[in-house]
């Protein structure tokens, strides 16, 4: 998309973890941009995540569902230059216990946004896909051209949305770009995900639940690096219809991460608790990031260790934020899922 200002962005799912980091990043970087955040405010959409930008005249929040055509069309009628579609059900475990909303939001919701983009026209549509669409990275990090073998209902729904978005490029010439990022970590991550759960449990001296043998590996990226990659992709020219992996090539086993968190917080390893494994648990996710490096000149610049220091500091300093979340719906889910208190 050409960098013509001012620019009107539709960000969906902006009250979630990555979306809220992205909205703040863009408002800070581009004084002339206007952002509309369409978010349903599910359990994972936390209004406090963007409380600091609520009064900014360049930012508008719309409470609504991406599956609701009327709401989506109304936003497009007012003018949208580019869409960044973060909105999704995102937690793999929840997709195993209750898949339906994943299919509805992640697939049908993406369809509604793509239809609006086709009808009203946009300069760019970034579909935030995920490295989970590849399934196992067996011998080496997955390439953009590799097969999609998603293993959970979450990953399969995201793969459906990923390919649907591509079809809107090939069939209707909607200028779609698809990103497949690895595991993000950093401030504002809902404390159901591995790193945010382990940090907050460790601070509370609660057990740290580890699935299986703890040897599953993920490819971790600090969230601000991901936001920077999306900014690069939003403004790059000549990439419509392409897929870009995004990652920092920082693979860690879950057990390595748990040990590091306990060490940095000065807590005992006795807090580690091995629990029943996740069904269909992917052993290794990892993405090859040469394409985005070579073609767009982007690469991550926050090391895993620096990112962990920043993240730990943030969770230590924002205890009201996560303690408030770790009540009600979260506690009910947590107790049922882990059988822990
Ligand atoms: P999150 O769960 O923290 O936030 C999701 C947001 O989407 C919430 O604010 C929620 O209210 C909103 N939402 C859900 N359903 C909606 C609907 N029907 N209509 C409008 N809003 C809705 O998610 P996240 O971890 O920030 O992930 C954001 C995106 O990035 C997702 O598409 C996810 O698949 C993708 N992704 C995440 C990671 C990761 O490590 N977190 C990695 C790669 C890709
Ligand atoms: O790879 C990108 C994906 O990363 C995103 O698309 C997803 O939206 C995001 O949730 C994340 O999926 P994961 O399943 O990899 O993240 P999660 O934090 O749930 O789990 C990370 C690893 O930690 C995984 O191997 C499972 C393990 N785990 C997780 C939890 C919550 C545990 O051992 N114990 C736990 O309690």
CSV table of N, CA and C in Angstrom, one decimal, residues 1-2 76 80-84 113-114 116-127 164-178 233-244:
chain,number,residue,atom,x,y,z
A,1,UNK,N,0.8,-1.2,0.0
A,1,UNK,CA,0.0,0.0,0.0
A,1,UNK,C,0.9,1.2,0.0
A,2,UNK,N,0.6,2.2,-0.9
A,2,UNK,CA,1.4,3.4,-0.9
A,2,UNK,C,1.2,4.2,0.4
A,76,UNK,N,-17.3,0.3,6.8
A,76,UNK,CA,-16.7,0.5,5.4
A,76,UNK,C,-17.3,1.7,4.7
A,80,UNK,N,-12.6,3.1,4.5
A,80,UNK,CA,-11.5,2.2,5.1
A,80,UNK,C,-10.4,2.1,4.0
A,81,UNK,N,-9.2,2.4,4.4
A,81,UNK,CA,-8.1,2.2,3.4
A,81,UNK,C,-7.5,0.8,3.5
A,82,UNK,N,-7.4,0.4,4.8
A,82,UNK,CA,-6.8,-0.9,5.0
A,82,UNK,C,-7.4,-1.6,6.2
A,83,UNK,N,-7.4,-2.9,6.1
A,83,UNK,CA,-7.9,-3.8,7.2
A,83,UNK,C,-6.8,-4.6,7.8
A,84,UNK,N,-6.7,-4.7,9.1
A,84,UNK,CA,-5.8,-5.6,9.8
A,84,UNK,C,-6.7,-6.5,10.6
A,113,UNK,N,-15.7,-9.8,6.5
A,113,UNK,CA,-14.7,-8.7,6.3
A,113,UNK,C,-14.2,-8.7,4.8
A,114,UNK,N,-14.0,-9.9,4.3
A,114,UNK,CA,-13.5,-10.0,2.9
A,114,UNK,C,-14.5,-9.5,1.9
A,116,UNK,N,-16.9,-7.3,2.5
A,116,UNK,CA,-17.0,-5.9,2.6
A,116,UNK,C,-15.8,-5.2,1.8
A,117,UNK,N,-14.6,-5.8,2.0
A,117,UNK,CA,-13.5,-5.3,1.3
A,117,UNK,C,-13.6,-5.4,-0.2
A,118,UNK,N,-14.2,-6.4,-0.7
A,118,UNK,CA,-14.5,-6.6,-2.1
A,118,UNK,C,-15.5,-5.6,-2.6
A,119,UNK,N,-16.6,-5.4,-1.8
A,119,UNK,CA,-17.7,-4.5,-2.2
A,119,UNK,C,-17.2,-3.0,-2.2
A,120,UNK,N,-16.5,-2.6,-1.1
A,120,UNK,CA,-16.2,-1.2,-0.9
A,120,UNK,C,-14.8,-0.8,-1.4
A,121,UNK,N,-14.0,-1.9,-1.6
A,121,UNK,CA,-12.6,-1.6,-2.1
A,121,UNK,C,-11.7,-1.2,-0.9
A,122,UNK,N,-10.5,-1.7,-0.9
A,122,UNK,CA,-9.5,-1.3,0.1
A,122,UNK,C,-8.1,-1.4,-0.6
A,123,UNK,N,-7.1,-0.7,0.0
A,123,UNK,CA,-5.8,-0.7,-0.6
A,123,UNK,C,-5.0,-1.9,-0.1
A,124,UNK,N,-5.4,-2.4,1.1
A,124,UNK,CA,-4.7,-3.6,1.7
A,124,UNK,C,-5.6,-4.3,2.7
A,125,UNK,N,-5.5,-5.6,2.7
A,125,UNK,CA,-6.2,-6.4,3.7
A,125,UNK,C,-5.2,-7.4,4.3
A,126,UNK,N,-4.8,-7.1,5.5
A,126,UNK,CA,-3.9,-8.1,6.1
A,126,UNK,C,-4.6,-9.1,6.9
A,127,UNK,N,-4.5,-10.3,6.6
A,127,UNK,CA,-5.2,-11.4,7.3
A,127,UNK,C,-4.1,-12.0,8.3
A,164,UNK,N,-9.2,-18.7,2.5
A,164,UNK,CA,-10.3,-17.9,2.0
A,164,UNK,C,-9.8,-16.5,1.6
A,165,UNK,N,-9.0,-16.0,2.4
A,165,UNK,CA,-8.4,-14.6,2.1
A,165,UNK,C,-7.7,-14.7,0.8
A,166,UNK,N,-6.9,-15.7,0.6
A,166,UNK,CA,-6.1,-15.9,-0.6
A,166,UNK,C,-7.0,-16.0,-1.8
A,167,UNK,N,-8.1,-16.7,-1.6
A,167,UNK,CA,-9.1,-16.9,-2.8
A,167,UNK,C,-9.7,-15.5,-3.2
A,168,UNK,N,-9.8,-14.6,-2.2
A,168,UNK,CA,-10.4,-13.3,-2.5
A,168,UNK,C,-9.4,-12.4,-3.3
A,169,UNK,N,-8.1,-12.8,-3.2
A,169,UNK,CA,-7.1,-12.1,-4.0
A,169,UNK,C,-7.2,-12.7,-5.4
A,170,UNK,N,-7.1,-14.1,-5.5
A,170,UNK,CA,-7.1,-14.7,-6.8
A,170,UNK,C,-8.4,-14.5,-7.6
A,171,UNK,N,-9.5,-14.5,-6.9
A,171,UNK,CA,-10.8,-14.4,-7.6
A,171,UNK,C,-11.3,-13.0,-7.8
A,172,UNK,N,-11.1,-12.2,-6.8
A,172,UNK,CA,-11.8,-10.8,-6.8
A,172,UNK,C,-10.7,-9.7,-6.8
A,173,UNK,N,-9.5,-10.1,-6.8
A,173,UNK,CA,-8.4,-9.1,-6.7
A,173,UNK,C,-8.4,-8.2,-5.5
A,174,UNK,N,-8.9,-8.7,-4.4
A,174,UNK,CA,-8.8,-7.9,-3.1
A,174,UNK,C,-7.3,-8.0,-2.7
A,175,UNK,N,-6.7,-6.9,-2.5
A,175,UNK,CA,-5.2,-6.9,-2.2
A,175,UNK,C,-4.9,-7.4,-0.8
A,176,UNK,N,-5.1,-8.7,-0.7
A,176,UNK,CA,-4.8,-9.4,0.6
A,176,UNK,C,-3.4,-9.8,0.7
A,177,UNK,N,-2.9,-9.6,2.0
A,177,UNK,CA,-1.6,-10.2,2.3
A,177,UNK,C,-1.8,-11.0,3.6
A,178,UNK,N,-1.2,-12.2,3.7
A,178,UNK,CA,-1.4,-13.1,4.8
A,178,UNK,C,-0.1,-13.2,5.6
A,233,UNK,N,4.7,-4.6,6.4
A,233,UNK,CA,3.8,-5.3,5.4
A,233,UNK,C,2.7,-4.3,5.0
A,234,UNK,N,2.1,-3.6,5.9
A,234,UNK,CA,1.0,-2.6,5.5
A,234,UNK,C,1.5,-1.6,4.5
A,235,UNK,N,2.8,-1.2,4.6
A,235,UNK,CA,3.2,-0.2,3.7
A,235,UNK,C,4.0,-0.7,2.4
A,236,UNK,N,4.3,-1.9,2.4
A,236,UNK,CA,5.2,-2.4,1.3
A,236,UNK,C,4.3,-2.5,0.0
A,237,UNK,N,5.0,-2.2,-1.1
A,237,UNK,CA,4.3,-2.2,-2.4
A,237,UNK,C,4.5,-3.6,-3.1
A,238,UNK,N,3.6,-3.9,-4.0
A,238,UNK,CA,3.8,-5.1,-4.9
A,238,UNK,C,3.8,-6.4,-4.2
A,239,UNK,N,3.0,-6.6,-3.1
A,239,UNK,CA,3.0,-7.8,-2.4
A,239,UNK,C,1.6,-8.4,-2.2
A,240,UNK,N,0.7,-7.9,-3.0
A,240,UNK,CA,-0.7,-8.4,-2.9
A,240,UNK,C,-0.7,-9.9,-3.2
A,241,UNK,N,-1.5,-10.7,-2.4
A,241,UNK,CA,-1.6,-12.1,-2.7
A,241,UNK,C,-0.5,-13.0,-2.0
A,242,UNK,N,0.4,-12.3,-1.4
A,242,UNK,CA,1.6,-13.0,-0.8
A,242,UNK,C,1.4,-13.4,0.7
A,243,UNK,N,2.1,-14.5,1.0
A,243,UNK,CA,2.1,-14.9,2.4
A,243,UNK,C,3.5,-14.6,3.0
A,244,UNK,N,3.5,-14.1,4.2
A,244,UNK,CA,4.8,-13.9,4.9
A,244,UNK,C,4.8,-14.6,6.3
